[in-house]
mmCIF file of C-alpha atoms in Angstrom:
data_model
loop_
_atom_site.group_PDB
_atom_site.id
_atom_site.type_symbol
_atom_site.label_atom_id
_atom_site.label_comp_id
_atom_site.label_asym_id
_atom_site.label_seq_id
_atom_site.Cartn_x
_atom_site.Cartn_y
_atom_site.Cartn_z
ATOM 1 C CA MET A 145 -16.307 -0.131 -12.944
ATOM 2 C CA SER A 146 -14.489 3.369 -13.300
ATOM 3 C CA ASP A 147 -13.936 4.349 -9.967
ATOM 4 C CA ILE A 148 -12.123 0.251 -9.079
ATOM 5 C CA GLN A 149 -9.711 1.701 -12.225
ATOM 6 C CA SER A 150 -8.711 5.293 -10.496
ATOM 7 C CA ALA A 151 -8.949 3.658 -7.446
ATOM 8 C CA TRP A 152 -6.101 1.029 -8.904
ATOM 9 C CA LYS A 153 -3.795 3.849 -10.949
ATOM 10 C CA ARG A 154 -3.775 5.617 -7.579
ATOM 11 C CA LEU A 155 -2.552 2.578 -5.462
ATOM 12 C CA ARG A 156 -0.043 1.742 -8.312
ATOM 13 C CA LYS A 157 1.939 5.319 -7.860
ATOM 14 C CA ASN A 158 1.840 4.410 -3.792
ATOM 15 C CA LYS A 159 5.110 1.907 -4.115
ATOM 16 C CA GLY A 160 4.914 0.857 0.065
ATOM 17 C CA ALA A 161 1.422 0.375 -0.928
ATOM 18 C CA LEU A 162 2.647 -1.957 -3.601
ATOM 19 C CA ALA A 163 5.223 -3.570 -2.075
ATOM 20 C CA GLY A 164 2.744 -5.335 0.713
ATOM 21 C CA LEU A 165 0.351 -5.771 -1.858
ATOM 22 C CA ILE A 166 3.163 -8.305 -3.707
ATOM 23 C CA VAL A 167 4.077 -9.452 -0.287
ATOM 24 C CA ILE A 168 0.692 -10.649 0.696
ATOM 25 C CA ALA A 169 -0.113 -12.143 -2.541
ATOM 26 C CA ALA A 170 3.231 -13.741 -2.095
ATOM 27 C CA ALA A 171 2.131 -14.688 1.217
ATOM 28 C CA VAL A 172 -1.782 -16.385 0.657
ATOM 29 C CA VAL A 173 -0.128 -18.361 -2.701
ATOM 30 C CA VAL A 174 2.794 -19.747 -0.284
ATOM 31 C CA SER A 175 -0.519 -20.686 2.248
ATOM 32 C CA PHE A 176 -2.075 -22.533 -0.638
ATOM 33 C CA PHE A 177 0.240 -24.756 -2.108
ATOM 34 C CA ALA A 178 2.601 -24.448 1.157
ATOM 35 C CA TYR A 179 2.087 -28.886 0.884
ATOM 36 C CA ILE A 180 3.503 -29.136 -3.076
ATOM 37 C CA ILE A 181 6.763 -26.323 -2.203
ATOM 38 C CA ALA A 182 7.683 -27.388 1.078
ATOM 39 C CA PRO A 183 10.523 -29.595 1.042
ATOM 40 C CA ASP A 184 8.307 -31.673 4.251
ATOM 41 C CA ASN A 185 5.112 -32.409 3.168
ATOM 42 C CA THR A 186 4.213 -34.507 6.126
ATOM 43 C CA PRO A 187 1.411 -33.356 8.065
ATOM 44 C CA ASP A 188 1.614 -29.933 9.425
ATOM 45 C CA ALA A 189 5.739 -30.664 8.237
ATOM 46 C CA ASN A 190 6.299 -32.642 11.243
ATOM 47 C CA ARG A 191 8.694 -35.033 10.212
ATOM 48 C CA MET A 192 11.187 -35.428 12.911
ATOM 49 C CA VAL A 193 14.666 -36.789 12.692
ATOM 50 C CA LEU A 194 15.702 -36.084 16.400
ATOM 51 C CA GLU A 195 19.606 -36.980 15.683
ATOM 52 C CA VAL A 196 20.167 -33.422 13.242
ATOM 53 C CA GLY A 197 18.051 -31.621 15.331
ATOM 54 C CA GLY A 198 19.450 -27.773 15.904
ATOM 55 C CA GLN A 199 21.037 -27.463 13.265
ATOM 56 C CA HIS A 200 22.172 -25.094 11.561
ATOM 57 C CA PRO A 201 20.909 -23.308 8.816
ATOM 58 C CA GLY A 202 22.238 -24.734 5.060
ATOM 59 C CA PHE A 203 23.245 -28.288 7.628
ATOM 60 C CA ARG A 204 23.927 -30.762 4.334
ATOM 61 C CA ILE A 205 23.270 -34.594 5.548
ATOM 62 C CA HIS A 206 22.613 -37.257 3.600
ATOM 63 C CA MET A 207 19.725 -40.164 4.515
ATOM 64 C CA LEU A 208 18.552 -43.682 4.216
ATOM 65 C CA ALA A 209 15.401 -44.131 3.857
ATOM 66 C CA VAL A 210 13.896 -47.715 4.876
ATOM 67 C CA LYS A 211 9.386 -48.711 4.323
ATOM 68 C CA LYS A 212 7.703 -48.468 6.859
ATOM 69 C CA ALA A 213 6.243 -51.850 8.400
ATOM 70 C CA GLN A 214 2.761 -50.275 8.517
ATOM 71 C CA PRO A 215 1.003 -49.302 4.923
ATOM 72 C CA VAL A 216 0.514 -45.914 4.401
ATOM 73 C CA VAL A 217 -2.433 -44.814 2.489
ATOM 74 C CA ARG A 218 -2.244 -42.641 -0.429
ATOM 75 C CA VAL A 219 -4.473 -39.622 -0.278
ATOM 76 C CA SER A 220 -5.967 -37.459 -3.756
ATOM 77 C CA PHE A 221 -3.813 -34.718 -4.830
ATOM 78 C CA PHE A 222 -5.945 -32.361 -3.452
ATOM 79 C CA GLN A 223 -6.028 -33.735 -0.200
ATOM 80 C CA ARG A 224 -2.378 -33.862 -0.203
ATOM 81 C CA LEU A 225 -2.761 -29.276 -1.811
ATOM 82 C CA LEU A 226 -5.083 -29.499 2.203
ATOM 83 C CA PHE A 227 -3.331 -31.808 4.340
ATOM 84 C CA GLY A 228 -0.655 -33.023 2.901
ATOM 85 C CA GLN A 229 0.663 -36.769 2.795
ATOM 86 C CA GLU A 230 1.705 -39.121 4.863
ATOM 87 C CA SER A 231 5.431 -39.943 4.252
ATOM 88 C CA ASP A 232 5.785 -44.531 3.679
ATOM 89 C CA MET A 233 9.688 -43.795 4.701
ATOM 90 C CA THR A 234 11.577 -43.342 8.009
ATOM 91 C CA TRP A 235 14.444 -41.495 7.609
ATOM 92 C CA THR A 236 17.795 -42.629 9.098
ATOM 93 C CA PRO A 237 20.811 -40.015 9.193
ATOM 94 C CA VAL A 238 23.722 -40.908 7.467
ATOM 95 C CA ARG A 239 27.649 -41.037 6.976
ATOM 96 C CA SER A 240 29.108 -42.996 5.452
ATOM 97 C CA TRP A 241 28.268 -46.548 3.563
ATOM 98 C CA GLU A 242 29.174 -49.804 1.781
ATOM 99 C CA PHE A 243 27.863 -52.693 0.395
ATOM 100 C CA LYS A 244 28.950 -56.690 1.661
ATOM 101 C CA ASP A 245 27.340 -58.929 -0.742
ATOM 102 C CA SER A 246 22.971 -59.121 0.234
ATOM 103 C CA THR A 247 24.198 -55.936 3.572
ATOM 104 C CA LEU A 248 24.295 -52.758 3.553
ATOM 105 C CA LEU A 249 26.037 -51.428 5.962
ATOM 106 C CA VAL A 250 25.995 -47.715 7.482
ATOM 107 C CA GLN A 251 27.578 -45.092 9.802
ATOM 108 C CA ARG A 252 24.758 -43.522 11.275
ATOM 109 C CA TYR A 253 24.937 -40.054 12.584
ATOM 110 C CA VAL A 254 24.282 -39.836 15.910
ATOM 111 C CA ASP A 255 25.820 -36.031 17.038
ATOM 112 C CA GLU A 256 28.584 -34.297 15.575
ATOM 113 C CA THR A 257 31.126 -36.795 16.906
ATOM 114 C CA THR A 258 29.512 -40.061 17.203
ATOM 115 C CA SER A 259 28.222 -42.327 14.765
ATOM 116 C CA ARG A 260 26.729 -45.604 15.037
ATOM 117 C CA GLU A 261 27.150 -48.912 12.454
ATOM 118 C CA GLU A 262 24.046 -50.659 11.831
ATOM 119 C CA LYS A 263 23.043 -53.606 9.450
ATOM 120 C CA TYR A 264 20.215 -53.815 6.902
ATOM 121 C CA ASN A 265 19.177 -56.655 4.575
ATOM 122 C CA LEU A 266 19.442 -55.200 0.715
ATOM 123 C CA ARG A 267 15.718 -56.012 0.314
ATOM 124 C CA ASP A 268 14.766 -55.094 3.923
ATOM 125 C CA VAL A 269 15.944 -51.508 2.198
ATOM 126 C CA TRP A 270 14.606 -51.764 -1.761
ATOM 127 C CA TYR A 271 10.941 -52.753 -0.325
ATOM 128 C CA GLY A 272 10.114 -53.157 -4.419
ATOM 129 C CA SER A 273 6.732 -54.384 -6.205
ATOM 130 C CA GLN A 274 6.232 -58.320 -6.775
ATOM 131 C CA GLN A 275 7.560 -57.578 -10.405
ATOM 132 C CA GLU A 276 11.735 -56.371 -8.892
ATOM 133 C CA ALA A 277 11.528 -59.284 -5.745
ATOM 134 C CA GLY A 278 14.415 -61.339 -8.409
ATOM 135 C CA LEU A 279 16.250 -58.373 -8.124
ATOM 136 C CA SER A 280 19.867 -59.339 -7.846
ATOM 137 C CA VAL A 281 22.349 -58.132 -5.316
ATOM 138 C CA PRO A 282 23.903 -55.370 -7.248
ATOM 139 C CA GLN A 283 20.562 -53.997 -9.265
ATOM 140 C CA LEU A 284 19.353 -53.901 -5.695
ATOM 141 C CA GLN A 285 22.644 -51.979 -5.040
ATOM 142 C CA GLU A 286 22.392 -50.086 -7.504
ATOM 143 C CA ASN A 287 18.987 -49.652 -6.584
ATOM 144 C CA ILE A 288 19.671 -48.434 -3.353
ATOM 145 C CA VAL A 289 22.104 -45.989 -4.229
ATOM 146 C CA ARG A 290 19.867 -44.359 -5.945
ATOM 147 C CA HIS A 291 16.295 -43.939 -4.524
ATOM 148 C CA ARG A 292 16.891 -45.301 -0.689
ATOM 149 C CA ILE A 293 20.180 -42.927 -0.627
ATOM 150 C CA PHE A 294 19.651 -38.985 -0.797
ATOM 151 C CA PRO A 295 21.346 -35.493 0.403
ATOM 152 C CA VAL A 296 19.294 -33.754 2.072
ATOM 153 C CA THR A 297 19.216 -30.302 2.881
ATOM 154 C CA TYR A 298 18.250 -27.700 5.739
ATOM 155 C CA TRP A 299 18.439 -24.398 4.187
ATOM 156 C CA LEU A 300 16.491 -22.372 7.800
ATOM 157 C CA GLY A 301 18.780 -25.709 9.732
ATOM 158 C CA THR A 302 16.240 -27.875 12.891
ATOM 159 C CA ASP A 303 14.394 -27.078 15.863
ATOM 160 C CA LYS A 304 14.913 -29.861 18.442
ATOM 161 C CA PHE A 305 12.922 -32.268 17.434
ATOM 162 C CA GLY A 306 14.697 -31.959 14.224
ATOM 163 C CA ARG A 307 12.227 -30.555 12.274
ATOM 164 C CA ASP A 308 12.768 -28.570 8.989
ATOM 165 C CA ILE A 309 12.320 -24.869 9.348
ATOM 166 C CA LEU A 310 11.359 -23.676 5.875
ATOM 167 C CA SER A 311 9.457 -26.605 5.797
ATOM 168 C CA ARG A 312 7.147 -25.580 8.897
ATOM 169 C CA LEU A 313 7.534 -21.430 7.927
ATOM 170 C CA LEU A 314 5.161 -22.245 4.941
ATOM 171 C CA VAL A 315 2.979 -24.117 6.421
ATOM 172 C CA GLY A 316 2.819 -21.564 9.050
ATOM 173 C CA THR A 317 1.021 -19.005 6.450
ATOM 174 C CA ARG A 318 -2.376 -21.130 6.628
ATOM 175 C CA VAL A 319 -2.079 -19.901 10.871
ATOM 176 C CA SER A 320 -1.088 -16.599 10.122
ATOM 177 C CA LEU A 321 -3.084 -15.673 7.536
ATOM 178 C CA GLY A 322 -6.374 -17.502 7.627
ATOM 179 C CA VAL A 323 -5.852 -16.384 11.685
ATOM 180 C CA GLY A 324 -6.443 -12.452 10.638
ATOM 181 C CA CYS A 325 -8.565 -13.156 7.783
ATOM 182 C CA ILE A 326 -11.693 -14.779 10.010
ATOM 183 C CA ALA A 327 -10.235 -11.689 12.709
ATOM 184 C CA VAL A 328 -11.035 -8.942 10.240
ATOM 185 C CA ILE A 329 -14.284 -10.662 8.909
ATOM 186 C CA ILE A 330 -15.558 -10.787 12.569
ATOM 187 C CA SER A 331 -14.360 -7.619 13.426
ATOM 188 C CA LEU A 332 -15.492 -5.223 10.672
ATOM 189 C CA THR A 333 -19.132 -7.455 10.286
ATOM 190 C CA ILE A 334 -19.791 -6.580 13.765
ATOM 191 C CA GLY A 335 -17.660 -3.634 14.698
ATOM 192 C CA VAL A 336 -19.649 -2.492 11.272
ATOM 193 C CA PHE A 337 -22.952 -3.079 12.442
ATOM 194 C CA MET A 338 -23.073 -1.594 16.229
ATOM 195 C CA GLY A 339 -20.325 1.027 14.389
ATOM 196 C CA ALA A 340 -23.149 2.368 12.007
ATOM 197 C CA VAL A 341 -26.128 1.893 14.703
ATOM 198 C CA ALA A 342 -24.703 3.916 17.140
ATOM 199 C CA GLY A 343 -23.107 6.752 15.361
ATOM 200 C CA TYR A 344 -27.017 7.106 12.266
ATOM 201 C CA PHE A 345 -29.515 6.770 15.310
ATOM 202 C CA LYS A 346 -27.440 8.307 18.390
ATOM 203 C CA GLY A 347 -29.503 9.040 21.511
ATOM 204 C CA THR A 348 -30.767 6.152 23.352
ATOM 205 C CA ALA A 349 -28.569 3.490 20.830
ATOM 206 C CA ASP A 350 -25.719 5.764 20.591
ATOM 207 C CA ASP A 351 -25.308 5.848 24.593
ATOM 208 C CA MET A 352 -25.755 2.042 24.481
ATOM 209 C CA VAL A 353 -23.987 1.121 21.970
ATOM 210 C CA MET A 354 -20.622 3.450 23.420
ATOM 211 C CA TRP A 355 -20.792 1.589 27.286
ATOM 212 C CA LEU A 356 -20.353 -1.241 26.019
ATOM 213 C CA VAL A 357 -17.536 -0.273 23.335
ATOM 214 C CA ASN A 358 -16.113 1.360 26.637
ATOM 215 C CA VAL A 359 -16.438 -1.325 28.857
ATOM 216 C CA VAL A 360 -14.983 -4.224 26.082
ATOM 217 C CA TRP A 361 -12.587 -1.496 25.783
ATOM 218 C CA SER A 362 -11.336 -1.227 29.188
ATOM 219 C CA MET A 363 -9.763 -4.612 29.089
ATOM 220 C CA PRO A 364 -6.947 -5.333 28.277
ATOM 221 C CA SER A 365 -6.794 -7.261 24.982
ATOM 222 C CA LEU A 366 -4.584 -10.533 25.808
ATOM 223 C CA LEU A 367 -6.631 -10.988 28.966
ATOM 224 C CA LEU A 368 -9.619 -10.906 26.850
ATOM 225 C CA VAL A 369 -8.103 -13.059 24.615
ATOM 226 C CA PHE A 370 -7.084 -15.297 27.141
ATOM 227 C CA ALA A 371 -10.255 -15.965 28.946
ATOM 228 C CA LEU A 372 -12.075 -15.713 25.322
ATOM 229 C CA THR A 373 -9.950 -19.032 24.512
ATOM 230 C CA LEU A 374 -10.001 -20.403 28.352
ATOM 231 C CA ALA A 375 -13.850 -20.151 27.365
ATOM 232 C CA LEU A 376 -13.882 -21.607 23.575
ATOM 233 C CA GLY A 377 -10.983 -24.226 24.385
ATOM 234 C CA LYS A 378 -7.696 -24.514 22.834
ATOM 235 C CA GLY A 379 -7.632 -25.246 18.707
ATOM 236 C CA PHE A 380 -7.641 -23.763 15.302
ATOM 237 C CA TRP A 381 -10.984 -22.222 14.914
ATOM 238 C CA GLN A 382 -10.911 -21.137 18.550
ATOM 239 C CA VAL A 383 -7.694 -18.605 18.332
ATOM 240 C CA PHE A 384 -9.327 -17.124 14.887
ATOM 241 C CA ILE A 385 -12.640 -16.075 17.359
ATOM 242 C CA ALA A 386 -11.485 -14.357 20.476
ATOM 243 C CA VAL A 387 -9.473 -13.392 17.895
ATOM 244 C CA GLY A 388 -11.997 -12.030 16.633
ATOM 245 C CA LEU A 389 -14.071 -10.211 18.700
ATOM 246 C CA THR A 390 -11.918 -8.587 20.794
ATOM 247 C CA LEU A 391 -10.822 -6.396 18.373
ATOM 248 C CA TRP A 392 -14.516 -5.286 16.598
ATOM 249 C CA VAL A 393 -14.157 -2.261 19.107
ATOM 250 C CA GLY A 394 -11.709 -0.361 17.436
ATOM 251 C CA VAL A 395 -14.137 -1.130 14.024
ATOM 252 C CA ALA A 396 -16.736 0.329 15.738
ATOM 253 C CA ARG A 397 -16.199 3.361 16.699
ATOM 254 C CA ILE A 398 -14.289 4.287 13.561
ATOM 255 C CA ILE A 399 -17.610 3.550 11.967
ATOM 256 C CA ARG A 400 -19.966 6.079 14.293
ATOM 257 C CA GLY A 401 -17.083 8.355 14.564
ATOM 258 C CA GLN A 402 -17.118 8.397 10.816
ATOM 259 C CA ILE A 403 -20.798 8.301 10.368
ATOM 260 C CA LEU A 404 -21.194 11.174 12.828
ATOM 261 C CA ALA A 405 -20.013 13.451 10.809
ATOM 262 C CA LEU A 406 -21.215 12.533 7.516
ATOM 263 C CA ARG A 407 -24.775 12.466 8.152
ATOM 264 C CA GLU A 408 -25.783 15.878 8.316
ATOM 265 C CA LEU A 409 -24.476 16.488 5.109
ATOM 266 C CA GLU A 410 -26.686 17.191 2.008
ATOM 267 C CA PHE A 411 -26.615 14.206 0.422
ATOM 268 C CA VAL A 412 -27.876 12.378 3.673
ATOM 269 C CA GLU A 413 -30.378 14.717 3.369
ATOM 270 C CA ALA A 414 -31.976 14.473 -0.048
ATOM 271 C CA ALA A 415 -32.121 11.497 0.903
ATOM 272 C CA ARG A 416 -33.675 10.706 3.275
ATOM 273 C CA ALA A 417 -36.084 13.316 1.238
ATOM 274 C CA LEU A 418 -36.883 10.720 -0.926
ATOM 275 C CA GLY A 419 -38.041 8.827 1.277
ATOM 276 C CA TYR A 420 -35.241 5.956 1.495
ATOM 277 C CA GLY A 421 -34.968 4.289 4.670
ATOM 278 C CA HIS A 422 -32.433 3.827 6.862
ATOM 279 C CA THR A 423 -30.948 1.040 5.853
ATOM 280 C CA ARG A 424 -30.945 1.925 2.336
ATOM 281 C CA ILE A 425 -28.855 5.514 3.532
ATOM 282 C CA ILE A 426 -25.798 3.203 5.340
ATOM 283 C CA VAL A 427 -25.866 0.558 2.729
ATOM 284 C CA LYS A 428 -25.908 2.429 -0.311
ATOM 285 C CA HIS A 429 -25.270 6.205 0.053
ATOM 286 C CA ILE A 430 -23.182 6.697 3.317
ATOM 287 C CA LEU A 431 -20.669 3.181 3.438
ATOM 288 C CA PRO A 432 -19.438 3.879 0.680
ATOM 289 C CA ASN A 433 -17.939 7.229 1.749
ATOM 290 C CA ILE A 434 -16.233 5.549 4.052
ATOM 291 C CA LEU A 435 -14.762 2.722 2.509
ATOM 292 C CA GLY A 436 -11.585 4.743 2.696
ATOM 293 C CA PRO A 437 -11.254 4.562 6.640
ATOM 294 C CA VAL A 438 -12.386 0.764 6.807
ATOM 295 C CA MET A 439 -9.927 -0.623 4.784
ATOM 296 C CA VAL A 440 -7.105 0.931 6.647
ATOM 297 C CA VAL A 441 -8.749 -0.642 9.790
ATOM 298 C CA ALA A 442 -9.158 -4.079 7.976
ATOM 299 C CA ALA A 443 -5.943 -4.214 7.237
ATOM 300 C CA GLY A 444 -4.581 -2.424 10.754
ATOM 301 C CA ASN A 445 -7.165 -5.464 12.198
ATOM 302 C CA PHE A 446 -5.598 -8.842 10.503
ATOM 303 C CA ALA A 447 -1.505 -7.318 11.381
ATOM 304 C CA THR A 448 -3.154 -6.756 15.174
ATOM 305 C CA ALA A 449 -4.384 -10.449 14.447
ATOM 306 C CA ILE A 450 -1.789 -11.972 13.401
ATOM 307 C CA VAL A 451 0.964 -10.599 16.104
ATOM 308 C CA VAL A 452 -1.697 -11.981 18.601
ATOM 309 C CA GLU A 453 -1.861 -15.512 17.623
ATOM 310 C CA ALA A 454 1.749 -15.742 17.502
ATOM 311 C CA GLY A 455 1.766 -13.857 21.233
ATOM 312 C CA LEU A 456 -0.740 -16.657 22.061
ATOM 313 C CA SER A 457 1.042 -19.727 19.869
ATOM 314 C CA PHE A 458 3.699 -18.272 21.828
ATOM 315 C CA LEU A 459 2.771 -18.646 25.344
ATOM 316 C CA GLY A 460 1.175 -21.537 24.813
ATOM 317 C CA VAL A 461 -3.210 -20.946 24.502
ATOM 318 C CA GLY A 462 -3.109 -20.390 20.931
ATOM 319 C CA VAL A 463 -2.770 -23.032 17.995
ATOM 320 C CA GLN A 464 -1.078 -26.586 19.356
ATOM 321 C CA PRO A 465 1.213 -28.831 18.295
ATOM 322 C CA PRO A 466 2.547 -30.096 16.409
ATOM 323 C CA GLN A 467 0.374 -27.879 13.779
ATOM 324 C CA PRO A 468 3.138 -25.247 12.949
ATOM 325 C CA SER A 469 2.718 -21.312 14.383
ATOM 326 C CA TRP A 470 4.930 -18.872 13.481
ATOM 327 C CA GLY A 471 4.287 -17.640 17.374
ATOM 328 C CA LEU A 472 4.796 -21.747 18.356
ATOM 329 C CA MET A 473 8.316 -21.999 16.442
ATOM 330 C CA ILE A 474 9.785 -18.828 17.837
ATOM 331 C CA LYS A 475 7.989 -20.487 21.620
ATOM 332 C CA GLU A 476 9.959 -24.214 20.994
ATOM 333 C CA ASN A 477 13.242 -22.171 19.378
ATOM 334 C CA TYR A 478 13.527 -19.262 21.696
ATOM 335 C CA ASN A 479 16.469 -20.615 23.893
ATOM 336 C CA PHE A 480 18.691 -20.190 20.716
ATOM 337 C CA ILE A 481 19.008 -17.580 20.244
ATOM 338 C CA ILE A 482 21.307 -17.273 23.521
ATOM 339 C CA THR A 483 22.782 -19.970 22.941
ATOM 340 C CA HIS A 484 24.513 -21.137 19.102
ATOM 341 C CA ASN A 485 21.867 -21.274 16.503
ATOM 342 C CA PRO A 486 19.479 -17.130 16.879
ATOM 343 C CA LEU A 487 18.150 -17.832 12.972
ATOM 344 C CA LEU A 488 15.980 -20.297 14.851
ATOM 345 C CA ALA A 489 13.768 -18.273 16.073
ATOM 346 C CA LEU A 490 14.417 -14.974 14.476
ATOM 347 C CA ALA A 491 12.855 -16.843 11.003
ATOM 348 C CA PRO A 492 9.305 -17.496 12.222
ATOM 349 C CA GLY A 493 10.207 -13.496 13.601
ATOM 350 C CA VAL A 494 10.142 -11.984 10.561
ATOM 351 C CA ALA A 495 8.058 -12.970 8.875
ATOM 352 C CA ILE A 496 5.681 -12.371 11.286
ATOM 353 C CA MET A 497 7.525 -8.544 11.080
ATOM 354 C CA MET A 498 7.078 -8.765 7.158
ATOM 355 C CA LEU A 499 3.364 -10.171 6.778
ATOM 356 C CA VAL A 500 2.512 -7.424 9.524
ATOM 357 C CA LEU A 501 4.262 -4.478 7.632
ATOM 358 C CA ALA A 502 3.224 -5.149 4.363
ATOM 359 C CA PHE A 503 -0.520 -5.187 5.565
ATOM 360 C CA ASN A 504 -0.254 -1.308 7.114
ATOM 361 C CA LEU A 505 1.594 -0.498 4.346
ATOM 362 C CA LEU A 506 -1.268 -1.632 2.607
ATOM 363 C CA GLY A 507 -3.877 -0.240 4.467
ATOM 364 C CA ASN A 508 -2.392 3.314 4.399
ATOM 365 C CA GLY A 509 -2.297 2.737 0.434
ATOM 366 C CA LEU A 510 -6.342 2.009 0.558
ATOM 367 C CA ARG A 511 -7.318 4.995 2.924
ATOM 368 C CA ASP A 512 -5.490 7.059 -0.213
ATOM 369 C CA ALA A 513 -6.622 5.226 -3.247
ATOM 370 C CA LEU A 514 -10.235 4.763 -1.138
ATOM 371 C CA ASP A 515 -10.624 8.192 -0.448
ATOM 372 C CA VAL A 516 -13.578 9.677 -2.788
ATOM 373 C CA ARG A 517 -12.492 13.158 -1.978
ATOM 374 C CA SER A 518 -8.912 12.947 -3.517
ATOM 375 C CA LYS A 519 -10.700 11.734 -7.379
ATOM 376 C CA ILE A 520 -10.404 14.345 -9.736
#
């Protein structure tokens, strides 16, 4: 417990690592509660309002919500937390509205200069419970104004399909953190095992492992990911596995080098003299002494996995629509960079940059905090 406390004390002194840890912690919280805090809590934040597509940040307009003809199944809080809740309303952007007896007249928003008049029956718009079937016309009008016509603000604008960029950015945090987590687990599992075998046993085992490492290392990472993605298929989990299977070689090389430097030291020789087995010596005595480099390479692989996933999604072989991914959002909106609304593509790009920087800063801080040679 004292070792953990001393490492945490050293980590807190590193302002860059602490800032990175705060950003990562915030991203984890956002990804877990994404569908609760996002303005659009439909599955994949996929509410399309085509009339308001490609709008600037801060765009504000009133929406008329009309009940869908087909009933929507209400899900539990836990399911909503994980997958969102399908909306039972259809949103229509309106410029203005007025009531004429039992009819609602609206000027439907078409674009910045065009609108179209539409008529709705008050009871079709309100569509309340059976107990509300006998409401008078003034009561219906009051309920519609209070609950069916409301202002909506798109704080980061909308994409070309009229979806809220902020909501998709929040939900897309799950993909980036998920691919990084799975990729790190896969790469560390394979890389630590292969590197430990090569570095500890040397000889034939080292030659075989390094031959495999050099073969995989010689292949361009992006092309290797392409091949694995095409072999496994396009999709959410396939991207995780494909990215993880390409990052283990760097882990193996670092672990091998570290173990080669430690295997001849006195404490390892003492462990052999006491009759300890190879597995115990590696797991109990060697790996704890190289925890710093392992944490650094894990943080680096996390950052690399986020960038690779974004690149794959941008090229169309990663996460598939309508599931939000920061790379996919850049692909869908990069045309706006050279036109009138560059923030639609810059927002997910800045999010990728901040999260990758946070993991790199945290990795450097962990390297210093977990370095056993710096302990007093």
